[in-house]
Tab-separated table of C-alpha atoms and ligand atoms in Angstrom:
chain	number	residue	atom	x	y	z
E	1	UNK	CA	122.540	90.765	91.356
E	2	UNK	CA	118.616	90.301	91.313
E	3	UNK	CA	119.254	86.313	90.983
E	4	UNK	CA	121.677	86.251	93.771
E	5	UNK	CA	119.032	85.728	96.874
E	6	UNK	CA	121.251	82.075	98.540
E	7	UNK	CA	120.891	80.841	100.967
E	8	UNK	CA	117.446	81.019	99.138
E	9	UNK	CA	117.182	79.517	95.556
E	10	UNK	CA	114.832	79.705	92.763
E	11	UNK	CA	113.013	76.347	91.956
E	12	UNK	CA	112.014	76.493	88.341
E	13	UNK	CA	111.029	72.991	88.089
E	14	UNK	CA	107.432	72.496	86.422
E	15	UNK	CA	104.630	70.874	88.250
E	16	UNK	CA	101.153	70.229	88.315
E	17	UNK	CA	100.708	72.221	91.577
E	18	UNK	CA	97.770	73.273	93.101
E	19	UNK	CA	97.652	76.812	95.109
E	20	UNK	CA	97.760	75.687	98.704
E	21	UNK	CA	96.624	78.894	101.680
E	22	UNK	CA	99.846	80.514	102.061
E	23	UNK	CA	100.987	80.228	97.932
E	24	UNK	CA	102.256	83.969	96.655
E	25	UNK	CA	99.354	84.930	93.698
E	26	UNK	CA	100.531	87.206	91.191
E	27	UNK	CA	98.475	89.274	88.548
E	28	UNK	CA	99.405	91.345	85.939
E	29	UNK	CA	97.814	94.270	84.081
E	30	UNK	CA	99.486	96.802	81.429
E	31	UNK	CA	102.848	96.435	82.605
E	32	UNK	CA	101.861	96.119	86.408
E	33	UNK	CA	101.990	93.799	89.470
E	34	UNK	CA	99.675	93.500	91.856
E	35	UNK	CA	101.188	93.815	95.338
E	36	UNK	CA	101.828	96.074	98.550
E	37	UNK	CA	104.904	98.044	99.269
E	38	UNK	CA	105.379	99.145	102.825
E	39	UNK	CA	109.094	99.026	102.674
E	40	UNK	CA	108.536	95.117	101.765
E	41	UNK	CA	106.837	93.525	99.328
E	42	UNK	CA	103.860	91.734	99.630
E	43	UNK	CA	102.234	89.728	97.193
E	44	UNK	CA	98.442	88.370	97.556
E	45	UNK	CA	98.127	85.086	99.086
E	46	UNK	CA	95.551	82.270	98.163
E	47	UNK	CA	93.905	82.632	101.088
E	48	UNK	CA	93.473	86.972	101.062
E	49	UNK	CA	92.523	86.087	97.496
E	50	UNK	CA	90.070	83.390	97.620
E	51	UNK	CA	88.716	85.277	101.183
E	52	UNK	CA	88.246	88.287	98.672
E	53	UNK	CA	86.735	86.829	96.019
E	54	UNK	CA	84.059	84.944	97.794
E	55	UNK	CA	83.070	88.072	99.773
E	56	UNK	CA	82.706	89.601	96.798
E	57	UNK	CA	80.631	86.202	95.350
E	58	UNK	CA	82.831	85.998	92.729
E	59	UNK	CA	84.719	83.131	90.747
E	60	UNK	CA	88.226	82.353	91.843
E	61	UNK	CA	89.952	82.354	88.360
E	62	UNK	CA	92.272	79.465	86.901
E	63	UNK	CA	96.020	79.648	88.411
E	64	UNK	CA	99.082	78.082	86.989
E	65	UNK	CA	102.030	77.025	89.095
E	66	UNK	CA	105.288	79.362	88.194
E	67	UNK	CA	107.932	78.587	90.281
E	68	UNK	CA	109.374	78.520	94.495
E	69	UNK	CA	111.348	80.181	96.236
E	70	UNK	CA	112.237	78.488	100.151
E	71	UNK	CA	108.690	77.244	100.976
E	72	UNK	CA	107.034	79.503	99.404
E	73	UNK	CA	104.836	78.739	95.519
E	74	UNK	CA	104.032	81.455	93.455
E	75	UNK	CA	101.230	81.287	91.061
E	76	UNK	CA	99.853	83.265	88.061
E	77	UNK	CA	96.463	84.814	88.098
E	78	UNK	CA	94.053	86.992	86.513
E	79	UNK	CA	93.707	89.821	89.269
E	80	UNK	CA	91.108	91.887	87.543
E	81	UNK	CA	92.448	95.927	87.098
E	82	UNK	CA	89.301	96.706	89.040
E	83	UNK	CA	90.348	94.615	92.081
E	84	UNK	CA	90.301	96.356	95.648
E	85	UNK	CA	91.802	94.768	98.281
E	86	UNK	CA	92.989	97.044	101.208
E	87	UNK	CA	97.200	98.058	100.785
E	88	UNK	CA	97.542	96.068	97.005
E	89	UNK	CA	97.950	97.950	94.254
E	90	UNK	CA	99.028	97.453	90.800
E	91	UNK	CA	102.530	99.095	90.894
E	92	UNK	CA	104.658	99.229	87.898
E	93	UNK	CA	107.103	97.004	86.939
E	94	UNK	CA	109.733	99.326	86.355
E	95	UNK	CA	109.485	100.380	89.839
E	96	UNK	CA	109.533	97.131	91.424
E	97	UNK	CA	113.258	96.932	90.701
E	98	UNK	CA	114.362	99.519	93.609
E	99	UNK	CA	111.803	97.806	95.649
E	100	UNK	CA	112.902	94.827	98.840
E	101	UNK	CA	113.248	91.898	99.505
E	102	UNK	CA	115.831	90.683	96.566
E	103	UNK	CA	113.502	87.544	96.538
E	104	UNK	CA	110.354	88.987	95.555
E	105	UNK	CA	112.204	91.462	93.055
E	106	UNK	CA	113.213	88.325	91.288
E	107	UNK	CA	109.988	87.092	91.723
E	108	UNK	CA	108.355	89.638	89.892
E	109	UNK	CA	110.436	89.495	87.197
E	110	UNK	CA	110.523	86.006	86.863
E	111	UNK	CA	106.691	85.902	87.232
E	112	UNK	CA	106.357	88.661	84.416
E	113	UNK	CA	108.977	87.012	82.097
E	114	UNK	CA	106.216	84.068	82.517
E	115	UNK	CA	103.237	86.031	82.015
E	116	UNK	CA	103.904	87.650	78.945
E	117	UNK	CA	105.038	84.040	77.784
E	118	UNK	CA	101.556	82.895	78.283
E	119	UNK	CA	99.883	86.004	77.530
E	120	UNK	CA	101.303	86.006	73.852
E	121	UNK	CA	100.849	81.783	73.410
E	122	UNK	CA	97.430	81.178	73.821
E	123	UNK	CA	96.713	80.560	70.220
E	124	UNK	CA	98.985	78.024	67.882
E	125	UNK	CA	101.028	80.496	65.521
E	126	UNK	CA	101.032	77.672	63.004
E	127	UNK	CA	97.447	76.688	62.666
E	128	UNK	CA	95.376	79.173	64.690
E	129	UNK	CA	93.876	76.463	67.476
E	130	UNK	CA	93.480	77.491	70.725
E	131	UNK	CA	96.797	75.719	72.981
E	132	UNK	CA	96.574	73.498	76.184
E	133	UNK	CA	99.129	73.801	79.006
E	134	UNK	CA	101.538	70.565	79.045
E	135	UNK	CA	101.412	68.068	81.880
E	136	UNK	CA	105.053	67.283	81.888
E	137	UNK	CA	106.744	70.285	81.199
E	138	UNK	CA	106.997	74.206	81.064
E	139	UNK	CA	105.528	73.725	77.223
E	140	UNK	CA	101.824	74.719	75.479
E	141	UNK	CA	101.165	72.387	72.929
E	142	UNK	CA	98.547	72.685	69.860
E	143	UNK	CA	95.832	69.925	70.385
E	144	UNK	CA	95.453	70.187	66.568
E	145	UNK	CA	98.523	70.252	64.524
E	146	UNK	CA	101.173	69.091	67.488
E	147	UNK	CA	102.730	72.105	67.346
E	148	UNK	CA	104.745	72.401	70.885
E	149	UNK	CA	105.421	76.033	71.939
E	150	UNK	CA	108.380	76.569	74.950
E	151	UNK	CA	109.045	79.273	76.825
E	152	UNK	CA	111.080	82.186	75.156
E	153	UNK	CA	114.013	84.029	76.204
E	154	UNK	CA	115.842	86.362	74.263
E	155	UNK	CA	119.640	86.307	74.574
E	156	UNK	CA	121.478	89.629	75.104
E	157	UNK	CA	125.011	90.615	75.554
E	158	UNK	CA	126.497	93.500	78.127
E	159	UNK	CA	129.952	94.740	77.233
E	160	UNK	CA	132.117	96.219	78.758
E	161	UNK	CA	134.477	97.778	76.748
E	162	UNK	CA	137.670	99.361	78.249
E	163	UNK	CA	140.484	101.152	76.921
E	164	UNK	CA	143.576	101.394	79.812
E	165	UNK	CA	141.942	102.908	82.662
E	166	UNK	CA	138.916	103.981	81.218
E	167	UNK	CA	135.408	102.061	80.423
E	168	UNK	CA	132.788	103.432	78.067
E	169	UNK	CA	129.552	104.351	79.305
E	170	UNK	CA	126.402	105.174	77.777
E	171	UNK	CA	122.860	106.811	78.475
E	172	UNK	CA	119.602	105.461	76.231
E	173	UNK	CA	117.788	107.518	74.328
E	174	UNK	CA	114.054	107.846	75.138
E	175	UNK	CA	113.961	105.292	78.376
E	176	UNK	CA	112.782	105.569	81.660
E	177	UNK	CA	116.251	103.984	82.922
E	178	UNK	CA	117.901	107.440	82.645
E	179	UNK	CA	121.479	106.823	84.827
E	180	UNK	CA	124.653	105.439	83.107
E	181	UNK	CA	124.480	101.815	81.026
E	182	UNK	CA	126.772	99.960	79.086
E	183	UNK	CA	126.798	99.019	75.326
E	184	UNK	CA	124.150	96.285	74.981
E	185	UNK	CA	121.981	94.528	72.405
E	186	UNK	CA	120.678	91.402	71.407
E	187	UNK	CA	122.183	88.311	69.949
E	188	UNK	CA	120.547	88.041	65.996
E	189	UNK	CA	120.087	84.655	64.575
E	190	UNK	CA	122.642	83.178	63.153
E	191	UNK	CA	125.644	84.605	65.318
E	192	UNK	CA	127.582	84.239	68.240
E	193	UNK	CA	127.518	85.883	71.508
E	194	UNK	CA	130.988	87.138	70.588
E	195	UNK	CA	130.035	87.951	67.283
E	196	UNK	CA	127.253	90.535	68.857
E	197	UNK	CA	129.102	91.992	70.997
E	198	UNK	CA	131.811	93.166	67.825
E	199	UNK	CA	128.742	94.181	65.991
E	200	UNK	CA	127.283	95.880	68.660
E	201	UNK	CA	129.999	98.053	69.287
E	202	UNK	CA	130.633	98.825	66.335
E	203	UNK	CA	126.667	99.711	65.347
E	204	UNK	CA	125.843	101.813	68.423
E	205	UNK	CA	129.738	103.844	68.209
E	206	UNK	CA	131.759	102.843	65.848
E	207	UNK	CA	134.349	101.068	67.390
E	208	UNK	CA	136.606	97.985	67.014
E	209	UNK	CA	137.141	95.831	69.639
E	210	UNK	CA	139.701	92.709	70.642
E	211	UNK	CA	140.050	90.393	73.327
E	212	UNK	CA	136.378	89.614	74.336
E	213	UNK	CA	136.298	87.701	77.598
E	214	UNK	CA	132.889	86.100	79.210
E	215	UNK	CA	132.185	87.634	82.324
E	216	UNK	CA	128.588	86.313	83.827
E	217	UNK	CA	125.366	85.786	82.939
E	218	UNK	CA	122.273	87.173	84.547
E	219	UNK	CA	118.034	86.002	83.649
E	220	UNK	CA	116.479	89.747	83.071
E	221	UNK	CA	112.735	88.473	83.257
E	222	UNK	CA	111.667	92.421	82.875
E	223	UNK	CA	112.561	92.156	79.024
E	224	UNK	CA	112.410	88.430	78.524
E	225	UNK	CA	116.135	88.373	78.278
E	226	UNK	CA	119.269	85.813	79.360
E	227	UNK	CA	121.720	89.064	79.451
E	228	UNK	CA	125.624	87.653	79.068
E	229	UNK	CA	128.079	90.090	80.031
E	230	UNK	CA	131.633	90.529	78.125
E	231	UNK	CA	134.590	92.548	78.502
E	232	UNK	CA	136.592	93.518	75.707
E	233	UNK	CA	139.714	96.228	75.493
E	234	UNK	CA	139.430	98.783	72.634
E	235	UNK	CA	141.457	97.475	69.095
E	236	UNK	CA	142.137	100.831	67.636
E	237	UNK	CA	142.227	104.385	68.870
E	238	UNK	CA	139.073	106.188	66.883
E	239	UNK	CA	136.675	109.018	67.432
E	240	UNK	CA	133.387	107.955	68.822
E	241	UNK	CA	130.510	107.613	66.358
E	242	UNK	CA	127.402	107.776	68.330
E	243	UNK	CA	124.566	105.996	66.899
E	244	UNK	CA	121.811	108.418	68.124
E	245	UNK	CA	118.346	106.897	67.719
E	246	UNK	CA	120.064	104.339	70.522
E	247	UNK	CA	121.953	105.963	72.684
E	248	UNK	CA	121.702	109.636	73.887
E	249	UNK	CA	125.722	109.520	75.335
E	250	UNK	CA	128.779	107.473	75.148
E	251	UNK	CA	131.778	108.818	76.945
E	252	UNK	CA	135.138	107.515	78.132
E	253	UNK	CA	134.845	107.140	81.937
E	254	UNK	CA	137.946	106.776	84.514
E	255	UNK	CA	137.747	103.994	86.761
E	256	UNK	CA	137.826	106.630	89.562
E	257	UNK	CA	134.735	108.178	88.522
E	258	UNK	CA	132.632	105.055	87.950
E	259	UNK	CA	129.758	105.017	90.451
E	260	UNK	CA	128.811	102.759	93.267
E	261	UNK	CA	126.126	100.107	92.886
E	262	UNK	CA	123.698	100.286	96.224
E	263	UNK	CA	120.699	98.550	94.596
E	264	UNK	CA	123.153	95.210	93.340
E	265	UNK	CA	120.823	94.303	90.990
E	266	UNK	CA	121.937	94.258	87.351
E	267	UNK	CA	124.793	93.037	85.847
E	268	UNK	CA	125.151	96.187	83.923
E	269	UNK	CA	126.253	98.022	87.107
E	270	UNK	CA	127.914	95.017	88.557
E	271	UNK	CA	130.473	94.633	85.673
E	272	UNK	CA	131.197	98.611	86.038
E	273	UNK	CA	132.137	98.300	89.652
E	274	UNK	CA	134.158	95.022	88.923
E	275	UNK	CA	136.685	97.093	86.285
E	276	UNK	CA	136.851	100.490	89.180
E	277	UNK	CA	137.669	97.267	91.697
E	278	UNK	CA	140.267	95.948	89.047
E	279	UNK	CA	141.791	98.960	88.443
E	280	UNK	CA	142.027	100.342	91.907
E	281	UNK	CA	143.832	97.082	92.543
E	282	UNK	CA	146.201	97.013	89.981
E	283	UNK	CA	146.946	100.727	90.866
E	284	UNK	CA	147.690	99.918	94.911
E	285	UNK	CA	150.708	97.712	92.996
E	286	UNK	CA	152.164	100.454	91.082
Z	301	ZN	ZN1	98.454	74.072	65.616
Protein backbone atom coordinates (compact mmCIF):
# COMPACT_ATOMS: atom_id res chain seq x y z
CA UNK A 1 0.00 0.00 0.00
CA UNK A 2 1.11 3.72 -0.75
CA UNK A 3 2.43 3.92 3.08
CA UNK A 4 4.29 0.74 2.84
CA UNK A 5 7.84 2.20 1.37
CA UNK A 6 10.35 0.20 4.65
CA UNK A 7 13.08 -0.09 4.74
CA UNK A 8 12.25 3.69 4.22
CA UNK A 9 9.88 5.42 6.77
CA UNK A 10 7.95 8.52 6.93
CA UNK A 11 9.17 11.05 9.64
CA UNK A 12 6.22 13.19 10.53
CA UNK A 13 7.78 14.79 13.42
CA UNK A 14 7.42 18.77 13.39
CA UNK A 15 10.39 21.00 13.31
CA UNK A 16 11.57 24.30 12.81
CA UNK A 17 13.62 23.25 9.73
CA UNK A 18 15.18 25.26 7.37
CA UNK A 19 15.39 24.07 3.48
CA UNK A 20 18.96 22.93 3.19
CA UNK A 21 20.40 22.40 -1.07
CA UNK A 22 19.24 19.02 -1.67
CA UNK A 23 15.52 19.44 0.43
CA UNK A 24 12.46 18.07 -2.02
CA UNK A 25 10.18 21.60 -2.65
CA UNK A 26 6.72 20.99 -3.39
CA UNK A 27 4.02 23.44 -4.86
CA UNK A 28 0.63 23.13 -5.45
CA UNK A 29 -1.88 24.73 -7.83
CA UNK A 30 -5.69 23.67 -8.59
CA UNK A 31 -5.32 20.22 -7.69
CA UNK A 32 -1.66 19.88 -9.09
CA UNK A 33 1.98 19.11 -8.13
CA UNK A 34 4.73 20.47 -9.43
CA UNK A 35 7.24 17.82 -10.53
CA UNK A 36 8.87 15.74 -13.51
CA UNK A 37 7.88 12.32 -14.58
CA UNK A 38 10.36 10.47 -16.71
CA UNK A 39 9.39 7.11 -15.44
CA UNK A 40 10.46 8.61 -11.83
CA UNK A 41 9.46 11.29 -10.05
CA UNK A 42 11.23 14.24 -9.47
CA UNK A 43 10.39 16.92 -7.30
CA UNK A 44 12.22 20.53 -7.37
CA UNK A 45 15.06 20.85 -5.13
CA UNK A 46 16.13 24.03 -3.08
CA UNK A 47 18.89 24.48 -4.96
CA UNK A 48 17.06 24.15 -8.90
CA UNK A 49 14.60 26.40 -7.10
CA UNK A 50 16.48 29.08 -5.51
CA UNK A 51 19.06 28.79 -8.88
CA UNK A 52 15.68 29.57 -10.75
CA UNK A 53 14.39 32.13 -8.95
CA UNK A 54 17.40 34.31 -8.74
CA UNK A 55 17.97 34.01 -12.51
CA UNK A 56 14.81 35.11 -12.88
CA UNK A 57 15.55 38.10 -9.98
CA UNK A 58 12.85 37.01 -8.18
CA UNK A 59 11.94 36.43 -4.36
CA UNK A 60 12.39 32.95 -3.03
CA UNK A 61 8.96 32.56 -1.24
CA UNK A 62 8.41 31.41 2.53
CA UNK A 63 8.74 27.40 2.94
CA UNK A 64 7.46 25.33 5.76
CA UNK A 65 9.04 22.06 6.80
CA UNK A 66 6.44 18.96 6.05
CA UNK A 67 7.95 15.94 6.76
CA UNK A 68 11.28 13.17 5.70
CA UNK A 69 11.58 10.46 4.20
CA UNK A 70 15.50 8.58 4.52
CA UNK A 71 17.61 11.79 4.25
CA UNK A 72 15.66 13.47 2.34
CA UNK A 73 13.16 16.97 3.78
CA UNK A 74 10.37 17.96 1.90
CA UNK A 75 9.05 21.40 2.09
CA UNK A 76 5.92 23.36 1.03
CA UNK A 77 6.08 26.21 -1.36
CA UNK A 78 4.33 28.61 -3.43
CA UNK A 79 5.55 27.50 -7.03
CA UNK A 80 3.78 30.14 -9.00
CA UNK A 81 1.29 28.37 -11.99
CA UNK A 82 3.38 30.47 -14.33
CA UNK A 83 6.68 28.82 -13.29
CA UNK A 84 9.01 27.34 -16.14
CA UNK A 85 11.63 25.32 -15.26
CA UNK A 86 12.87 22.83 -17.98
CA UNK A 87 11.04 18.91 -17.46
CA UNK A 88 8.57 20.23 -14.22
CA UNK A 89 5.26 20.48 -14.75
CA UNK A 90 2.23 20.76 -12.72
CA UNK A 91 0.75 17.21 -13.16
CA UNK A 92 -2.41 16.26 -11.54
CA UNK A 93 -2.85 14.71 -8.50
CA UNK A 94 -5.01 12.08 -9.55
CA UNK A 95 -2.41 10.94 -11.82
CA UNK A 96 0.39 10.90 -9.53
CA UNK A 97 -1.05 7.74 -7.97
CA UNK A 98 0.06 5.28 -10.99
CA UNK A 99 3.20 7.24 -10.99
CA UNK A 100 7.00 5.63 -9.20
CA UNK A 101 8.79 5.58 -6.76
CA UNK A 102 6.16 4.42 -3.84
CA UNK A 103 8.08 7.11 -1.76
CA UNK A 104 7.35 10.11 -3.61
CA UNK A 105 3.65 8.84 -4.33
CA UNK A 106 3.26 9.05 -0.61
CA UNK A 107 4.96 12.09 -0.65
CA UNK A 108 2.65 13.79 -2.71
CA UNK A 109 -0.12 12.82 -0.98
CA UNK A 110 1.10 13.45 2.24
CA UNK A 111 2.39 16.88 1.05
CA UNK A 112 -1.18 17.69 -0.45
CA UNK A 113 -3.09 16.35 2.64
CA UNK A 114 -0.76 19.26 4.25
CA UNK A 115 -1.34 21.85 1.81
CA UNK A 116 -4.87 22.01 1.71
CA UNK A 117 -4.56 21.98 5.65
CA UNK A 118 -2.79 25.22 5.44
CA UNK A 119 -4.40 26.49 2.47
CA UNK A 120 -7.93 26.44 4.24
CA UNK A 121 -6.34 27.73 7.99
CA UNK A 122 -4.89 30.85 7.35
CA UNK A 123 -7.56 32.86 9.00
CA UNK A 124 -9.02 32.00 12.77
CA UNK A 125 -12.64 30.50 12.06
CA UNK A 126 -13.57 31.85 15.47
CA UNK A 127 -12.57 35.44 15.39
CA UNK A 128 -11.41 36.23 11.84
CA UNK A 129 -7.45 37.12 12.76
CA UNK A 130 -5.00 36.20 10.55
CA UNK A 131 -3.06 32.66 12.28
CA UNK A 132 0.74 32.14 13.00
CA UNK A 133 2.43 28.76 12.46
CA UNK A 134 3.31 27.07 16.02
CA UNK A 135 6.89 26.64 17.15
CA UNK A 136 6.37 23.41 18.93
CA UNK A 137 4.04 21.58 17.04
CA UNK A 138 2.14 20.72 13.71
CA UNK A 139 -0.62 23.48 15.10
CA UNK A 140 -1.67 27.33 13.75
CA UNK A 141 -2.69 29.21 16.54
CA UNK A 142 -4.85 32.63 16.62
CA UNK A 143 -2.52 35.43 18.05
CA UNK A 144 -5.85 37.05 19.10
CA UNK A 145 -8.38 34.91 20.71
CA UNK A 146 -5.95 31.64 21.44
CA UNK A 147 -7.77 29.74 19.30
CA UNK A 148 -5.33 26.61 18.35
CA UNK A 149 -6.18 25.00 14.96
CA UNK A 150 -4.52 21.14 14.28
CA UNK A 151 -4.25 19.42 11.41
CA UNK A 152 -7.47 17.62 10.06
CA UNK A 153 -8.08 14.24 8.93
CA UNK A 154 -11.23 12.82 8.13
CA UNK A 155 -11.85 9.21 9.20
CA UNK A 156 -13.30 6.77 6.63
CA UNK A 157 -14.19 3.18 6.65
CA UNK A 158 -13.60 0.43 3.61
CA UNK A 159 -15.75 -2.66 3.88
CA UNK A 160 -15.60 -5.44 2.67
CA UNK A 161 -18.60 -7.19 2.73
CA UNK A 162 -18.76 -10.93 1.75
CA UNK A 163 -21.38 -13.37 1.49
CA UNK A 164 -19.73 -17.27 1.15
CA UNK A 165 -17.54 -17.00 -1.72
CA UNK A 166 -18.53 -13.89 -3.04
CA UNK A 167 -17.53 -10.05 -2.11
CA UNK A 168 -19.54 -7.05 -3.24
CA UNK A 169 -18.10 -4.65 -5.47
CA UNK A 170 -19.02 -1.35 -6.58
CA UNK A 171 -18.29 1.40 -9.34
CA UNK A 172 -18.85 5.41 -8.30
CA UNK A 173 -20.96 7.39 -9.96
CA UNK A 174 -19.51 10.50 -11.66
CA UNK A 175 -15.56 9.91 -10.62
CA UNK A 176 -12.56 9.82 -12.42
CA UNK A 177 -11.60 6.45 -10.45
CA UNK A 178 -13.76 4.43 -12.90
CA UNK A 179 -12.47 0.48 -12.08
CA UNK A 180 -14.11 -1.62 -9.28
CA UNK A 181 -14.27 -0.12 -5.38
CA UNK A 182 -15.68 -1.26 -2.35
CA UNK A 183 -18.53 0.18 -0.14
CA UNK A 184 -16.98 3.20 1.61
CA UNK A 185 -17.91 6.39 3.45
CA UNK A 186 -17.08 8.47 6.18
CA UNK A 187 -17.35 8.11 9.89
CA UNK A 188 -20.25 11.03 11.08
CA UNK A 189 -19.88 12.52 14.45
CA UNK A 190 -21.07 10.90 17.03
CA UNK A 191 -20.55 7.14 15.88
CA UNK A 192 -18.33 4.41 15.71
CA UNK A 193 -16.21 3.07 13.05
CA UNK A 194 -18.40 -0.04 13.32
CA UNK A 195 -21.38 1.84 13.53
CA UNK A 196 -20.49 3.43 9.84
CA UNK A 197 -19.73 0.74 8.33
CA UNK A 198 -23.64 -0.88 9.26
CA UNK A 199 -24.93 2.42 8.12
CA UNK A 200 -23.02 2.56 5.21
CA UNK A 201 -24.09 -0.54 3.88
CA UNK A 202 -27.14 -0.24 4.47
CA UNK A 203 -27.43 3.61 2.86
CA UNK A 204 -25.50 2.95 -0.36
CA UNK A 205 -27.51 -0.91 -0.91
CA UNK A 206 -29.60 -1.80 1.44
CA UNK A 207 -28.11 -4.42 3.22
CA UNK A 208 -27.62 -5.85 6.75
CA UNK A 209 -24.53 -6.87 7.85
CA UNK A 210 -22.90 -9.05 11.00
CA UNK A 211 -19.64 -9.90 12.16
CA UNK A 212 -17.54 -6.72 11.38
CA UNK A 213 -13.86 -7.45 11.85
CA UNK A 214 -10.94 -4.58 11.65
CA UNK A 215 -8.75 -5.26 8.95
CA UNK A 216 -6.01 -2.23 8.49
CA UNK A 217 -5.77 1.14 8.31
CA UNK A 218 -4.24 3.20 5.58
CA UNK A 219 -3.48 7.63 5.67
CA UNK A 220 -5.26 8.62 2.11
CA UNK A 221 -3.63 12.23 2.05
CA UNK A 222 -5.45 12.67 -1.61
CA UNK A 223 -8.88 13.22 0.30
CA UNK A 224 -7.63 14.17 3.72
CA UNK A 225 -8.71 10.82 4.98
CA UNK A 226 -7.40 7.99 7.77
CA UNK A 227 -9.35 5.14 5.61
CA UNK A 228 -10.00 1.91 8.16
CA UNK A 229 -10.83 -1.10 6.39
CA UNK A 230 -13.53 -3.80 7.77
CA UNK A 231 -14.80 -7.01 6.74
CA UNK A 232 -18.13 -8.06 7.50
CA UNK A 233 -20.26 -11.33 6.13
CA UNK A 234 -23.79 -10.52 4.83
CA UNK A 235 -26.76 -10.95 7.89
CA UNK A 236 -29.67 -11.65 5.67
CA UNK A 237 -30.19 -12.77 2.11
CA UNK A 238 -31.94 -9.48 0.30
CA UNK A 239 -32.14 -7.94 -3.11
CA UNK A 240 -29.67 -5.20 -3.66
CA UNK A 241 -30.96 -1.63 -3.32
CA UNK A 242 -28.58 0.53 -5.12
CA UNK A 243 -28.35 3.94 -3.87
CA UNK A 244 -27.69 5.65 -7.28
CA UNK A 245 -26.54 9.25 -6.83
CA UNK A 246 -23.40 7.14 -5.08
CA UNK A 247 -22.70 4.37 -6.74
CA UNK A 248 -23.22 3.56 -10.49
CA UNK A 249 -22.88 -0.63 -9.72
CA UNK A 250 -22.88 -3.04 -6.93
CA UNK A 251 -22.64 -6.65 -7.88
CA UNK A 252 -21.85 -9.94 -6.16
CA UNK A 253 -18.32 -10.92 -7.30
CA UNK A 254 -16.68 -14.60 -7.00
CA UNK A 255 -13.46 -14.72 -5.43
CA UNK A 256 -12.22 -16.20 -8.75
CA UNK A 257 -13.06 -13.26 -10.66
CA UNK A 258 -11.67 -10.59 -8.33
CA UNK A 259 -8.80 -8.78 -10.07
CA UNK A 260 -5.14 -8.49 -9.39
CA UNK A 261 -3.66 -5.43 -7.72
CA UNK A 262 -0.26 -4.37 -9.82
CA UNK A 263 -0.18 -0.74 -8.60
CA UNK A 264 -0.39 -2.01 -4.46
CA UNK A 265 -1.46 1.11 -3.50
CA UNK A 266 -4.86 1.34 -1.79
CA UNK A 267 -6.31 -0.57 0.69
CA UNK A 268 -9.45 -0.78 -1.28
CA UNK A 269 -7.77 -3.20 -3.73
CA UNK A 270 -5.59 -4.72 -1.12
CA UNK A 271 -8.53 -6.03 1.04
CA UNK A 272 -10.14 -7.50 -2.38
CA UNK A 273 -7.10 -9.56 -3.15
CA UNK A 274 -6.78 -10.62 0.61
CA UNK A 275 -10.58 -12.40 0.51
CA UNK A 276 -9.61 -14.12 -3.49
CA UNK A 277 -6.21 -15.20 -1.33
CA UNK A 278 -8.55 -16.46 1.58
CA UNK A 279 -10.77 -18.17 -0.40
CA UNK A 280 -8.43 -19.82 -2.81
CA UNK A 281 -6.88 -21.14 0.37
CA UNK A 282 -9.64 -22.44 2.07
CA UNK A 283 -10.69 -24.07 -1.30
CA UNK A 284 -7.01 -26.01 -1.84
CA UNK A 285 -8.42 -27.76 1.71
CA UNK A 286 -11.64 -28.91 0.42
ZN1 LIG B 1 -9.11 33.94 16.92
Amino acid sequence: MIQDIAPLKLNNAYHRKKPKNNSRMLGFFDRMIYLKYDEKIEFLTYEQWTDTRREQKKEIPESVYLFSIGEEDYFLTDIAADTQIEGFAFHKMFSVRTMQPMKDVLAAATAWHLYVWYRDNQFCGRCGTKLAHDTLQRMMRCPKCGNLVFPKIAPAVIIGLTDGDKILMTKYAGREYKRYALIAGFTEIGETAEETVAREVMEEVGLKVKNIRYYKSQPWGFDSNLLLGYFCDLAEKAEIQLEEEELSLAEWVDYKDVPDDPEGLSLTREMMVHFRKSREKNHQND
